[in-house]
Amino acid sequence: QVHLVESGGGLVQPGGSLRLSCAASGRTLNNMGWHRQAPGKQRELVAGITRTGTTNYADSVKGRFTISRDNPKNTVYLEMGSLKPEDTAVYYCVGNLFGSLYWGQGTQVTVSS
């Protein structure tokens, strides 16, 4: 069984920064990533990273967010900068292993003055 636990969300002013962390227990996951869901909207991919470090980003966050991972710690990070009010959402960590998807419980990020 795999469990993902996110941390690092909170309230930040526009233009500010936050760092999200997601620690996976149980097994070392293959692809990992972050999705987000704003009120009234569908969940969307924010960024993904393979086990070997190849990354991809949603166009809306390119140049502002950076995803990284520490394989020995089985942890993935999301560095978020130049935050905008439209980045407000619940951010979910996700990982896959042998065709199964595992989700964290989500962490709230609110960008507001």
mmCIF file of C-alpha atoms in Angstrom:
data_model
loop_
_atom_site.group_PDB
_atom_site.id
_atom_site.type_symbol
_atom_site.label_atom_id
_atom_site.label_comp_id
_atom_site.label_asym_id
_atom_site.label_seq_id
_atom_site.Cartn_x
_atom_site.Cartn_y
_atom_site.Cartn_z
ATOM 1 C CA GLN A 1 0.000 0.000 0.000
ATOM 2 C CA VAL A 2 1.175 3.519 -0.820
ATOM 3 C CA HIS A 3 0.320 6.629 1.165
ATOM 4 C CA LEU A 4 1.019 10.176 0.028
ATOM 5 C CA VAL A 5 1.085 13.039 2.509
ATOM 6 C CA GLU A 6 1.274 16.653 1.327
ATOM 7 C CA SER A 7 2.431 19.633 3.326
ATOM 8 C CA GLY A 8 3.337 23.273 2.789
ATOM 9 C CA GLY A 9 0.099 24.876 1.695
ATOM 10 C CA GLY A 10 -1.222 28.093 3.142
ATOM 11 C CA LEU A 11 -2.133 31.707 2.515
ATOM 12 C CA VAL A 12 0.228 33.864 0.492
ATOM 13 C CA GLN A 13 0.007 37.281 -1.111
ATOM 14 C CA PRO A 14 0.076 37.712 -4.893
ATOM 15 C CA GLY A 15 3.642 37.585 -6.125
ATOM 16 C CA GLY A 16 4.711 35.439 -3.203
ATOM 17 C CA SER A 17 6.147 31.940 -3.034
ATOM 18 C CA LEU A 18 5.315 28.606 -1.443
ATOM 19 C CA ARG A 19 6.904 25.195 -1.408
ATOM 20 C CA LEU A 20 4.785 22.081 -1.326
ATOM 21 C CA SER A 21 6.135 18.700 -0.296
ATOM 22 C CA CYS A 22 4.709 15.236 -0.761
ATOM 23 C CA ALA A 23 6.170 12.252 1.000
ATOM 24 C CA ALA A 24 5.280 8.786 -0.222
ATOM 25 C CA SER A 25 5.483 5.784 2.041
ATOM 26 C CA GLY A 26 5.356 2.152 1.144
ATOM 27 C CA ARG A 27 6.923 1.934 -2.299
ATOM 28 C CA THR A 28 9.094 4.070 -4.575
ATOM 29 C CA LEU A 29 6.774 5.506 -7.183
ATOM 30 C CA ASN A 30 7.459 5.926 -10.876
ATOM 31 C CA ASN A 31 5.918 9.126 -12.249
ATOM 32 C CA MET A 32 4.859 11.662 -9.647
ATOM 33 C CA GLY A 33 3.155 14.980 -9.981
ATOM 34 C CA TRP A 34 0.879 17.682 -8.721
ATOM 35 C CA HIS A 35 -2.673 18.422 -9.733
ATOM 36 C CA ARG A 36 -4.943 21.152 -8.466
ATOM 37 C CA GLN A 37 -8.633 21.794 -8.234
ATOM 38 C CA ALA A 38 -10.169 25.211 -7.811
ATOM 39 C CA PRO A 39 -13.759 25.665 -6.641
ATOM 40 C CA GLY A 40 -16.189 24.897 -9.442
ATOM 41 C CA LYS A 41 -13.457 23.687 -11.768
ATOM 42 C CA GLN A 42 -12.115 20.331 -12.850
ATOM 43 C CA ARG A 43 -8.917 18.942 -11.415
ATOM 44 C CA GLU A 44 -5.992 19.778 -13.678
ATOM 45 C CA LEU A 45 -2.385 18.728 -14.029
ATOM 46 C CA VAL A 46 0.089 21.287 -12.731
ATOM 47 C CA ALA A 47 3.402 19.496 -13.142
ATOM 48 C CA GLY A 48 4.808 16.008 -13.451
ATOM 49 C CA ILE A 49 8.177 14.351 -13.051
ATOM 50 C CA THR A 50 9.423 10.918 -14.009
ATOM 51 C CA ARG A 51 11.605 8.763 -11.833
ATOM 52 C CA THR A 52 14.622 9.894 -13.890
ATOM 53 C CA GLY A 53 13.773 13.579 -13.568
ATOM 54 C CA THR A 54 12.051 14.481 -16.811
ATOM 55 C CA THR A 55 9.505 17.200 -16.109
ATOM 56 C CA ASN A 56 6.422 18.673 -17.721
ATOM 57 C CA TYR A 57 4.284 21.651 -16.766
ATOM 58 C CA ALA A 58 0.922 23.165 -17.499
ATOM 59 C CA ASP A 59 1.295 26.244 -19.671
ATOM 60 C CA SER A 60 -0.243 28.367 -16.929
ATOM 61 C CA VAL A 61 2.625 27.666 -14.522
ATOM 62 C CA LYS A 62 5.640 27.400 -16.824
ATOM 63 C CA GLY A 63 8.422 29.667 -15.674
ATOM 64 C CA ARG A 64 6.839 30.144 -12.248
ATOM 65 C CA PHE A 65 6.668 26.641 -10.751
ATOM 66 C CA THR A 66 9.391 24.022 -10.446
ATOM 67 C CA ILE A 67 8.837 20.353 -9.672
ATOM 68 C CA SER A 68 11.598 18.190 -8.272
ATOM 69 C CA ARG A 69 11.977 14.911 -6.429
ATOM 70 C CA ASP A 70 14.278 13.204 -3.993
ATOM 71 C CA ASN A 71 14.144 9.510 -4.807
ATOM 72 C CA PRO A 72 15.905 8.202 -1.675
ATOM 73 C CA LYS A 73 13.355 10.130 0.391
ATOM 74 C CA ASN A 74 10.501 9.192 -1.969
ATOM 75 C CA THR A 75 9.444 12.825 -1.873
ATOM 76 C CA VAL A 76 8.315 15.241 -4.562
ATOM 77 C CA TYR A 77 8.358 19.022 -4.241
ATOM 78 C CA LEU A 78 6.633 21.900 -5.971
ATOM 79 C CA GLU A 79 8.295 25.285 -5.729
ATOM 80 C CA MET A 80 5.714 27.924 -6.601
ATOM 81 C CA GLY A 81 6.738 31.494 -7.338
ATOM 82 C CA SER A 82 5.094 34.649 -8.663
ATOM 83 C CA LEU A 83 1.835 33.301 -7.336
ATOM 84 C CA LYS A 84 -1.410 34.680 -8.708
ATOM 85 C CA PRO A 85 -4.940 34.639 -7.286
ATOM 86 C CA GLU A 86 -5.877 32.160 -10.030
ATOM 87 C CA ASP A 87 -3.405 29.687 -8.511
ATOM 88 C CA THR A 88 -5.752 29.345 -5.551
ATOM 89 C CA ALA A 89 -6.816 25.712 -5.322
ATOM 90 C CA VAL A 90 -6.434 22.484 -3.428
ATOM 91 C CA TYR A 91 -3.196 20.913 -4.597
ATOM 92 C CA TYR A 92 -2.986 17.128 -4.773
ATOM 93 C CA CYS A 93 0.076 14.975 -5.037
ATOM 94 C CA VAL A 94 -0.206 11.914 -7.266
ATOM 95 C CA GLY A 95 2.043 9.011 -8.065
ATOM 96 C CA ASN A 96 1.807 5.890 -10.141
ATOM 97 C CA LEU A 97 3.176 2.415 -9.746
ATOM 98 C CA PHE A 98 2.444 -0.637 -11.879
ATOM 99 C CA GLY A 99 -0.600 1.026 -13.430
ATOM 100 C CA SER A 100 -2.165 2.149 -10.156
ATOM 101 C CA LEU A 101 -2.624 5.798 -9.207
ATOM 102 C CA TYR A 102 -2.188 7.013 -5.660
ATOM 103 C CA TRP A 103 -3.428 10.394 -4.430
ATOM 104 C CA GLY A 104 -2.694 12.484 -1.400
ATOM 105 C CA GLN A 105 -5.383 14.153 0.657
ATOM 106 C CA GLY A 106 -4.681 17.601 -0.759
ATOM 107 C CA THR A 107 -3.359 20.840 0.652
ATOM 108 C CA GLN A 108 -5.008 24.240 0.284
ATOM 109 C CA VAL A 109 -3.138 27.070 -1.397
ATOM 110 C CA THR A 110 -4.774 30.487 -1.231
ATOM 111 C CA VAL A 111 -3.309 33.492 -3.014
ATOM 112 C CA SER A 112 -4.913 36.657 -1.784
ATOM 113 C CA SER A 113 -4.060 40.104 -0.497
#
